[in-house]
PDB file of C-alpha atoms in Angstrom:
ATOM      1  CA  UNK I   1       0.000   0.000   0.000  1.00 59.00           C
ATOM      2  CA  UNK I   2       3.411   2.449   0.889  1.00 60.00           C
ATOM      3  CA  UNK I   3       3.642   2.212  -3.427  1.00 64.00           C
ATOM      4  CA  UNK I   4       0.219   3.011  -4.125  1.00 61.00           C
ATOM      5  CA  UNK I   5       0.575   6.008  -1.810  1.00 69.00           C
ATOM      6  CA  UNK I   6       3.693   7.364  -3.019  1.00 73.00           C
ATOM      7  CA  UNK I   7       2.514   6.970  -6.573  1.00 67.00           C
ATOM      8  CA  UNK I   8      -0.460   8.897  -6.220  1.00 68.00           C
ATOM      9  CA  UNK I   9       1.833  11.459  -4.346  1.00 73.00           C
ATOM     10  CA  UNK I  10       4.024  12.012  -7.272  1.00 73.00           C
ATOM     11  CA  UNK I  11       0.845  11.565  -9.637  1.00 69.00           C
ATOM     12  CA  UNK I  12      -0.646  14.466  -7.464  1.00 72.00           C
ATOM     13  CA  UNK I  13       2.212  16.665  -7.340  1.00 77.00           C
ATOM     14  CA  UNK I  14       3.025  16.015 -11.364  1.00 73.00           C
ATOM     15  CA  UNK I  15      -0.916  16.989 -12.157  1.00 74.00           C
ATOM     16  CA  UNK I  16      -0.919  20.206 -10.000  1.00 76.00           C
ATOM     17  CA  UNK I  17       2.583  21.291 -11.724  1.00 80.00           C
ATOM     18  CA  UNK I  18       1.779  20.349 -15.544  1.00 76.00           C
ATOM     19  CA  UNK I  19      -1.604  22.012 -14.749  1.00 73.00           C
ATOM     20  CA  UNK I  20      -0.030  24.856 -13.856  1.00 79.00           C
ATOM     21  CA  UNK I  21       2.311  25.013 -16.725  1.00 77.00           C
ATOM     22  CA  UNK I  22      -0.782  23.983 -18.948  1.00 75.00           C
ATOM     23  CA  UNK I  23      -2.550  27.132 -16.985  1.00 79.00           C
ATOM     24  CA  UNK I  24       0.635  29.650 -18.749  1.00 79.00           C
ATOM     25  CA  UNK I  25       0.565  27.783 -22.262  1.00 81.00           C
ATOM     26  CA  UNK I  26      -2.607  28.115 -22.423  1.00 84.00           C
ATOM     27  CA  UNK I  27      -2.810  31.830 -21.340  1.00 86.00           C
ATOM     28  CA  UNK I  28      -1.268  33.035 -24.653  1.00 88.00           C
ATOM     29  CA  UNK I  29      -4.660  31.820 -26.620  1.00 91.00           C
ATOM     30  CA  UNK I  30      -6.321  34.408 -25.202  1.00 89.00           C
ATOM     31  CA  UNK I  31      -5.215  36.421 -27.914  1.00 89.00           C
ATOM     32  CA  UNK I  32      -6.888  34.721 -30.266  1.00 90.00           C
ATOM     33  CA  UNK I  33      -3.703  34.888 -32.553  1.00 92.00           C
ATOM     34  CA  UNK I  34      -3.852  32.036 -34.896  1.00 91.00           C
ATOM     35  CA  UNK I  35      -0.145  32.282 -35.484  1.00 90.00           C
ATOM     36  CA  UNK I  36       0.899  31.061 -31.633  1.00 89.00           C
ATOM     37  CA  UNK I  37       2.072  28.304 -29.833  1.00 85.00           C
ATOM     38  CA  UNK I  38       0.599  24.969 -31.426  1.00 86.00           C
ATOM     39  CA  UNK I  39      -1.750  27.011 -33.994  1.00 90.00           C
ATOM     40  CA  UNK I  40       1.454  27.671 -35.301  1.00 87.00           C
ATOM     41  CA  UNK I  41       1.847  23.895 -36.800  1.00 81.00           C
ATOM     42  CA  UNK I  42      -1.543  23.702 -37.769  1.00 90.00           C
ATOM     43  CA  UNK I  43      -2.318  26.361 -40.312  1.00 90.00           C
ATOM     44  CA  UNK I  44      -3.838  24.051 -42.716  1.00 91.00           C
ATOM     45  CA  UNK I  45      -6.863  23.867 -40.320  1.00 93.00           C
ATOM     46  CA  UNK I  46      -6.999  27.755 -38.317  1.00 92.00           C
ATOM     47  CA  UNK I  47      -8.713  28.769 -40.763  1.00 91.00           C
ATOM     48  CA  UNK I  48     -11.831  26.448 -40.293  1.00 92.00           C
ATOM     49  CA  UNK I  49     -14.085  28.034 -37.879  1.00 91.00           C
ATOM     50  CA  UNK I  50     -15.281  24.775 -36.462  1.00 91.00           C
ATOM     51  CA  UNK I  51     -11.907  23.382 -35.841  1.00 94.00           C
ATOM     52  CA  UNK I  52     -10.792  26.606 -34.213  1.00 94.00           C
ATOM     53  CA  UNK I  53     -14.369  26.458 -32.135  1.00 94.00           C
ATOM     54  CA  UNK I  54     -13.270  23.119 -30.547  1.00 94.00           C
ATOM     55  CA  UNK I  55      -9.481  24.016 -30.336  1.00 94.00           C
ATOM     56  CA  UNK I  56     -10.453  26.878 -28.025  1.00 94.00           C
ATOM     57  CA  UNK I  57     -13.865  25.270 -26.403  1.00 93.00           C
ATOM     58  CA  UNK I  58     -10.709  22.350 -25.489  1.00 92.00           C
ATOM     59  CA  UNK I  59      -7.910  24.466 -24.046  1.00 90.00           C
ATOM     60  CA  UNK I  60      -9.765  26.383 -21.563  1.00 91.00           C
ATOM     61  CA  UNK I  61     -11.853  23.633 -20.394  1.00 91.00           C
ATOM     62  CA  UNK I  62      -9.257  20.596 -19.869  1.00 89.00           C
ATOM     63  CA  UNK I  63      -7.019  22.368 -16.930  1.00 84.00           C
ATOM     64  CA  UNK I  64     -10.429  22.551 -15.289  1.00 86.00           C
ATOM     65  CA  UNK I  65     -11.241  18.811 -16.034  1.00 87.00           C
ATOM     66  CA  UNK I  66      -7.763  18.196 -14.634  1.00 84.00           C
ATOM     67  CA  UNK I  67      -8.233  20.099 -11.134  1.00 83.00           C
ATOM     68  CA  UNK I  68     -11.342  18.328 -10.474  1.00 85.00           C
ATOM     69  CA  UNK I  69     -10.619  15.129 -11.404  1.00 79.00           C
ATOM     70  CA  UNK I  70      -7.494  15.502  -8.516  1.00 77.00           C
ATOM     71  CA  UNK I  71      -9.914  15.479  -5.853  1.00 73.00           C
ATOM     72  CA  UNK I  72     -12.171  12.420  -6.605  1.00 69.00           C
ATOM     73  CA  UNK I  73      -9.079  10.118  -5.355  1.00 67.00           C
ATOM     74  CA  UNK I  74      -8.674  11.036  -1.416  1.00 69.00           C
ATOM     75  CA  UNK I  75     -10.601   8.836   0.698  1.00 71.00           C
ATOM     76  CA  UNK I  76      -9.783  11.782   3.453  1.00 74.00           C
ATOM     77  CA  UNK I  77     -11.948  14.155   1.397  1.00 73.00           C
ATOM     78  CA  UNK I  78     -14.480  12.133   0.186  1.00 75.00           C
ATOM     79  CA  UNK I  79     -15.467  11.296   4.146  1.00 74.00           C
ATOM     80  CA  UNK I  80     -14.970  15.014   5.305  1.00 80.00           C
ATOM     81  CA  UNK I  81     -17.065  16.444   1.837  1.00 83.00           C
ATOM     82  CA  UNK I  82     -19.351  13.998   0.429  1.00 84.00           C
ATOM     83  CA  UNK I  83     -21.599  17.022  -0.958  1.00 89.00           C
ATOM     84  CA  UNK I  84     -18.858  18.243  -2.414  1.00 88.00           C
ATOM     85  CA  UNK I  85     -16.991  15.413  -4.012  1.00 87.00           C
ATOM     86  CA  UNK I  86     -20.641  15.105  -5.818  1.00 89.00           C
ATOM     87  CA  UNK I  87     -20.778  18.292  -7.198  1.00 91.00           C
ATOM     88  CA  UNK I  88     -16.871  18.879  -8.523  1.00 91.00           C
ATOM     89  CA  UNK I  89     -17.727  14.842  -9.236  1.00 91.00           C
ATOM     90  CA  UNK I  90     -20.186  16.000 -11.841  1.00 93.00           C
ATOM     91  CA  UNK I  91     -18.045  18.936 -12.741  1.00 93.00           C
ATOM     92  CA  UNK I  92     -15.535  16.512 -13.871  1.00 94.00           C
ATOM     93  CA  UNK I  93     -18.214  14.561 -15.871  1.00 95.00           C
ATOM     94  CA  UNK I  94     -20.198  17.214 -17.640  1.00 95.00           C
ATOM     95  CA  UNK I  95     -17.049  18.607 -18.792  1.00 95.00           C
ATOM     96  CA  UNK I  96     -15.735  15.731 -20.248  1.00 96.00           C
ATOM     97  CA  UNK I  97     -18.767  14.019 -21.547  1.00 97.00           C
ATOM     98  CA  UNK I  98     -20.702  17.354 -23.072  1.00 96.00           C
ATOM     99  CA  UNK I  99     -17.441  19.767 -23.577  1.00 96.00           C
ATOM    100  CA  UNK I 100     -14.490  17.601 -24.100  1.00 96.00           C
ATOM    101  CA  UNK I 101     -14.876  14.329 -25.680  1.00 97.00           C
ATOM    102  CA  UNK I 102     -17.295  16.225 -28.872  1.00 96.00           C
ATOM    103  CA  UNK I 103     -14.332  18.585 -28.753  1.00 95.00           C
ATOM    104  CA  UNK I 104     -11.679  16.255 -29.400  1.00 96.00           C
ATOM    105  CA  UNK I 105     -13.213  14.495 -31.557  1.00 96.00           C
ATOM    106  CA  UNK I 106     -13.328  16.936 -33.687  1.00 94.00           C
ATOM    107  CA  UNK I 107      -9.255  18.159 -32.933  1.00 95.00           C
ATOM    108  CA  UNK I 108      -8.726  13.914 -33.045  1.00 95.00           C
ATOM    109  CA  UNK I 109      -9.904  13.850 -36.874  1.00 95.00           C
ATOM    110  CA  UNK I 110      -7.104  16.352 -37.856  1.00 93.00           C
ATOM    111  CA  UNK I 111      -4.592  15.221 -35.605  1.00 92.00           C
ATOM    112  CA  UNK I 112      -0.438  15.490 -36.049  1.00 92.00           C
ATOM    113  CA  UNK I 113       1.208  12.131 -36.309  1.00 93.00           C
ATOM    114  CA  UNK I 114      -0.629  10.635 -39.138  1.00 94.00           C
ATOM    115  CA  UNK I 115      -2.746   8.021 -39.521  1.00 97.00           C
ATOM    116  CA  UNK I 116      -1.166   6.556 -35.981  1.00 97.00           C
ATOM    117  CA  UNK I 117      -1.733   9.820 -34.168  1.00 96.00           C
ATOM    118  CA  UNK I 118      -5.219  10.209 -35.307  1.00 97.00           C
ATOM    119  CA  UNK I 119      -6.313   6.426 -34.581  1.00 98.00           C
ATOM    120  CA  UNK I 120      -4.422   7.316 -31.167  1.00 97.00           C
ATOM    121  CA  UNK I 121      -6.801  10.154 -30.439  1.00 97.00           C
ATOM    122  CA  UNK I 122     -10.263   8.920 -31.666  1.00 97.00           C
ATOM    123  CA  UNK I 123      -9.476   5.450 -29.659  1.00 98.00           C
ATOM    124  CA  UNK I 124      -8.624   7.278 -26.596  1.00 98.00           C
ATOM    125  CA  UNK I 125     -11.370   9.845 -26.928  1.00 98.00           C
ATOM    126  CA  UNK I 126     -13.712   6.696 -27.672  1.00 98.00           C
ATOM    127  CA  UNK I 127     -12.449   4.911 -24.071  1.00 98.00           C
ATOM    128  CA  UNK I 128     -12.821   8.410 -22.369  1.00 98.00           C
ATOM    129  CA  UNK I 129     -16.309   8.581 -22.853  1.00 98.00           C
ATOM    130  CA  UNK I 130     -16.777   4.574 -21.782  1.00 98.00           C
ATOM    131  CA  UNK I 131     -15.154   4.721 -18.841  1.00 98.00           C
ATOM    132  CA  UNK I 132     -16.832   8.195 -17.524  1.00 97.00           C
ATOM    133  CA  UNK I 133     -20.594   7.003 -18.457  1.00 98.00           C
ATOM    134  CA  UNK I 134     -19.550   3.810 -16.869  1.00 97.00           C
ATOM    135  CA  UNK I 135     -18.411   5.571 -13.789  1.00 96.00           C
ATOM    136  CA  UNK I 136     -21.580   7.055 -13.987  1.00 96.00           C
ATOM    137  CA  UNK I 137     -23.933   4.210 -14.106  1.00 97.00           C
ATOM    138  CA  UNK I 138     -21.711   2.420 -11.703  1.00 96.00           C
ATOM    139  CA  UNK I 139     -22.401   4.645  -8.956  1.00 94.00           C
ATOM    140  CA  UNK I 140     -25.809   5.201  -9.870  1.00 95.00           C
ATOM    141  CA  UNK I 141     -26.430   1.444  -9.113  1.00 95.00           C
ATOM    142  CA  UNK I 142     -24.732   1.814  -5.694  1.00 93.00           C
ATOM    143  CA  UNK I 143     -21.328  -0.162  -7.424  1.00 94.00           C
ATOM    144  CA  UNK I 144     -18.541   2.256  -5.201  1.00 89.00           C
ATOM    145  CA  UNK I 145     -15.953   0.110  -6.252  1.00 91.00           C
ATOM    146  CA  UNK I 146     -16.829  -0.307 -10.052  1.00 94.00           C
ATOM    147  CA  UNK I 147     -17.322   3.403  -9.678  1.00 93.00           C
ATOM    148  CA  UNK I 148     -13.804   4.508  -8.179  1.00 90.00           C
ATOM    149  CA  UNK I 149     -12.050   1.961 -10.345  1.00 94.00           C
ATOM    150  CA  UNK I 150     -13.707   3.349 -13.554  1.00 96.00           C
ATOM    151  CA  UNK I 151     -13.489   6.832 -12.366  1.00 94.00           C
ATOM    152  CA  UNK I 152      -9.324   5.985 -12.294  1.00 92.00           C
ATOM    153  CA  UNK I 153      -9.660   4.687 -15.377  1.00 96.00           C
ATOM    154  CA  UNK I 154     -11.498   8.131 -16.877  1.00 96.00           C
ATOM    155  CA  UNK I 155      -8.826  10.147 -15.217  1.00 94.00           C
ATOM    156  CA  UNK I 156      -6.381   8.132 -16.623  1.00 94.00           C
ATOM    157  CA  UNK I 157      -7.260   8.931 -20.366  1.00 96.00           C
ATOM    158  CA  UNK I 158      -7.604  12.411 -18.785  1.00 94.00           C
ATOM    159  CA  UNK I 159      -3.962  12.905 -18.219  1.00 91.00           C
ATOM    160  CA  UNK I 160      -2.811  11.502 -20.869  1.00 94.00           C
ATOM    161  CA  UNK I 161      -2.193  15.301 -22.051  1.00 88.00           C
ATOM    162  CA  UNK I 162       0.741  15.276 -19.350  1.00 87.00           C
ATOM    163  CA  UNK I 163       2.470  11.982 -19.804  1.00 91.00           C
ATOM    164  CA  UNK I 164       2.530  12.972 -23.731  1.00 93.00           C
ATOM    165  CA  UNK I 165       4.343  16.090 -22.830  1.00 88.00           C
ATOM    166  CA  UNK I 166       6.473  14.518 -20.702  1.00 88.00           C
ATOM    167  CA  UNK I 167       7.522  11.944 -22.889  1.00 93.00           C
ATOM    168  CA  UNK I 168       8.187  14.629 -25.444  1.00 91.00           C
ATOM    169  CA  UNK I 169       9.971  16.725 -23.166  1.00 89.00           C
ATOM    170  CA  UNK I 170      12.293  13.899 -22.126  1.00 92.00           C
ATOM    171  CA  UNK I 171      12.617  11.663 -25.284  1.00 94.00           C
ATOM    172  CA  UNK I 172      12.131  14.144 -28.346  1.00 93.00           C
ATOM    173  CA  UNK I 173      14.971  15.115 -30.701  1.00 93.00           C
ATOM    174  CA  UNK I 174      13.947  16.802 -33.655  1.00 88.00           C
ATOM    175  CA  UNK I 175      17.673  15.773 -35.028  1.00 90.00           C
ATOM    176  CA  UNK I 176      16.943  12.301 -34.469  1.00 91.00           C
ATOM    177  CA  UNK I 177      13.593  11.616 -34.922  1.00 92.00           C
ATOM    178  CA  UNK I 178      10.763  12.142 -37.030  1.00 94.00           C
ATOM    179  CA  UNK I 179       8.277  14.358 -36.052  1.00 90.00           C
ATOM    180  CA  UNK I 180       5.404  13.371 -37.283  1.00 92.00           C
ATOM    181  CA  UNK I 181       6.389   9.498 -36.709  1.00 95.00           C
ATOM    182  CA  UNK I 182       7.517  10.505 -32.761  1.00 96.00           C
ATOM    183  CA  UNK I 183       3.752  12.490 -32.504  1.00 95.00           C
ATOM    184  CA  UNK I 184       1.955   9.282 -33.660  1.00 96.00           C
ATOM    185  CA  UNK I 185       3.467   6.826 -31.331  1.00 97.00           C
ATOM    186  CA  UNK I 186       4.208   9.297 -28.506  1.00 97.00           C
ATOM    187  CA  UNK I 187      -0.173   9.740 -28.639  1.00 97.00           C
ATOM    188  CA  UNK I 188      -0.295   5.845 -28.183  1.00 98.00           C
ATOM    189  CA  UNK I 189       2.925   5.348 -25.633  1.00 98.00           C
ATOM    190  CA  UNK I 190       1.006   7.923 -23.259  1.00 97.00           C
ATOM    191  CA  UNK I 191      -2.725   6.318 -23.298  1.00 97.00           C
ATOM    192  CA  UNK I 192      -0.511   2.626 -22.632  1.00 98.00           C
ATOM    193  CA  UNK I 193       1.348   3.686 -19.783  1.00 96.00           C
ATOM    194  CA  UNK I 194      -1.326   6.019 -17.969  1.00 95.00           C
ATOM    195  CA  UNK I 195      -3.772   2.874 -18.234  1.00 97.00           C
ATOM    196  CA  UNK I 196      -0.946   0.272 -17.126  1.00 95.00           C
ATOM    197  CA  UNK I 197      -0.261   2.535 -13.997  1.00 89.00           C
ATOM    198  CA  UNK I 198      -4.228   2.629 -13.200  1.00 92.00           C
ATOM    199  CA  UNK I 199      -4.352  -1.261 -13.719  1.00 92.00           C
ATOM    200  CA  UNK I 200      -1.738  -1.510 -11.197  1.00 87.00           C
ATOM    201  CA  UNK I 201      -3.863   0.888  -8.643  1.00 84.00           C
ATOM    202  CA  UNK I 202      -7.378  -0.803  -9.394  1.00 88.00           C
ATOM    203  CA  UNK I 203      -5.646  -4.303  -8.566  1.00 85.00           C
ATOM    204  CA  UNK I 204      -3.318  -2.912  -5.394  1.00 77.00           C
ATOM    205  CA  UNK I 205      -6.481  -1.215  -4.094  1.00 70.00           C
ATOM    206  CA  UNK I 206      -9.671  -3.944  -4.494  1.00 64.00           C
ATOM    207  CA  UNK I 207      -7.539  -7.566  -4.646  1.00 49.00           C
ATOM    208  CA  UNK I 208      -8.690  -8.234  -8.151  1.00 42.00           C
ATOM    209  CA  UNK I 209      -6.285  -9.119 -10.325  1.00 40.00           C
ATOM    210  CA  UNK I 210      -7.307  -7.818 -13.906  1.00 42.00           C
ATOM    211  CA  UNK I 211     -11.147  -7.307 -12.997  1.00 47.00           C
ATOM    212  CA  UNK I 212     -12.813  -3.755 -12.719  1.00 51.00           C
ATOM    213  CA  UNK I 213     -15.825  -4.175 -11.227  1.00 52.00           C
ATOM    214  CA  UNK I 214     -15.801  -5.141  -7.063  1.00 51.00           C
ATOM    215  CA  UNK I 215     -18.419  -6.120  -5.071  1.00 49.00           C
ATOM    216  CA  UNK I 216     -20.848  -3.257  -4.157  1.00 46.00           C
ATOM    217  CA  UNK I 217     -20.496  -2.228  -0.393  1.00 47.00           C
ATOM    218  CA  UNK I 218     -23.119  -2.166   1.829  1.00 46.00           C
ATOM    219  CA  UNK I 219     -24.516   0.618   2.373  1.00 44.00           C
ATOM    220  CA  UNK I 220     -25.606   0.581   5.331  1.00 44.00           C
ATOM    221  CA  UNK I 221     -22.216   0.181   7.193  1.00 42.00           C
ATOM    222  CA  UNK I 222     -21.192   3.473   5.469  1.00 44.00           C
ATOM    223  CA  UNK I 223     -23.461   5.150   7.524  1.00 41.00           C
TER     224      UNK I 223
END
């Protein structure tokens, strides 16, 4: 249980700073300039007012997605603020379900990387959606356990925004490697390794080895 704990530690701690740094990248949109940061790569597409919609409707709603989402995970704070763990709860899930996942969708169909980065995108945009609505039907049948472990697995996909920019941050060499070829597999590498690590928490935390749904608590000694 000491690993579980110090991995969501550092999975805390890397969240709050790459939402932070997300917080300043993003900050330079606000300008609207469509000759910034990342618009600056995709000027085959800025000028499509529905792609641009989405690209915008996306950046200022994900660091938001990724705040809440931090606070579903502490046992501590879900005892001390159970009305409030609902309500950021369904924060979290509106904004992915009816903001997000449309929205990247839509960014997935014109992604960098090719034909590997966009298959990368659409198939984790596809399992983001899943594993929120069965989060949502999970708890909605009194499941906590199928709930919390498909919640991780939401959050997971969630992230996947940071482990991607570490990876390029880390492993990227644009005298080395191909961009568009590093893009494509770097969009797969992060939706692998952010669901391994949750695999490893759902099975450290309910005992069952490569199964997400637990048995459903009772209730009534919760109370």
């Amino acid at each position: 249980m000491l690993g579980i704990k110090i991995i969501k530690v550092i999975a805390v701690f890397s969240v709050l700073i790459f939402s932070i740094l997300m917080l300043k990248t993003i900050s330079q949109y606000t300008s609207f300039d469509k000759n910034i940061g990342f618009l600056a790569f995709k000027q085959q597409v800025v000028g499509n007012p529905y792609w641009m919609t989405f690209f915008y409707i996306h950046i200022f709603s994900i660091t938001l997605c990724l705040l809440a989402g931090l606070t579903q995970f502490s046992n501590r704070f879900l005892a001390e603020n159970r009305d409030l763990h609902k309500i950021i709860g369904k924060i979290y899930i509106y904004n992915i379900l009816i903001i997000n996942v449309p929205a990247c969708f839509v960014l997935g169909l014109f992604s960098n990387g090719g034909l590997i980065g966009i298959t990368g995108f659409l198939i984790q945009d596809v399992l983001w959606a899943y594993f929120t609505v069965a989060a949502v039907l999970s708890i909605k049948k009194g499941n906590i356990i199928r709930h919390s472990n498909y919640m991780m697995l939401s959050y997971a996909v969630t992230t996947t925004a940071i482990t991607f920019r570490i990876i390029k941050i880390f492993l990227y060499n644009e005298t080395q490697h191909d961009y568009q070829l590093f893009y494509g597999l770097n969009v797969w590498a992060a939706l692998l390794i952010n669901l391994c690590i949750a695999y490893v928490m759902i099975r450290k935390n309910t005992g069952l080895p490569g199964k997400i749904n637990g048995r459903k608590k009772n209730t009534k000694t919760e109370k």
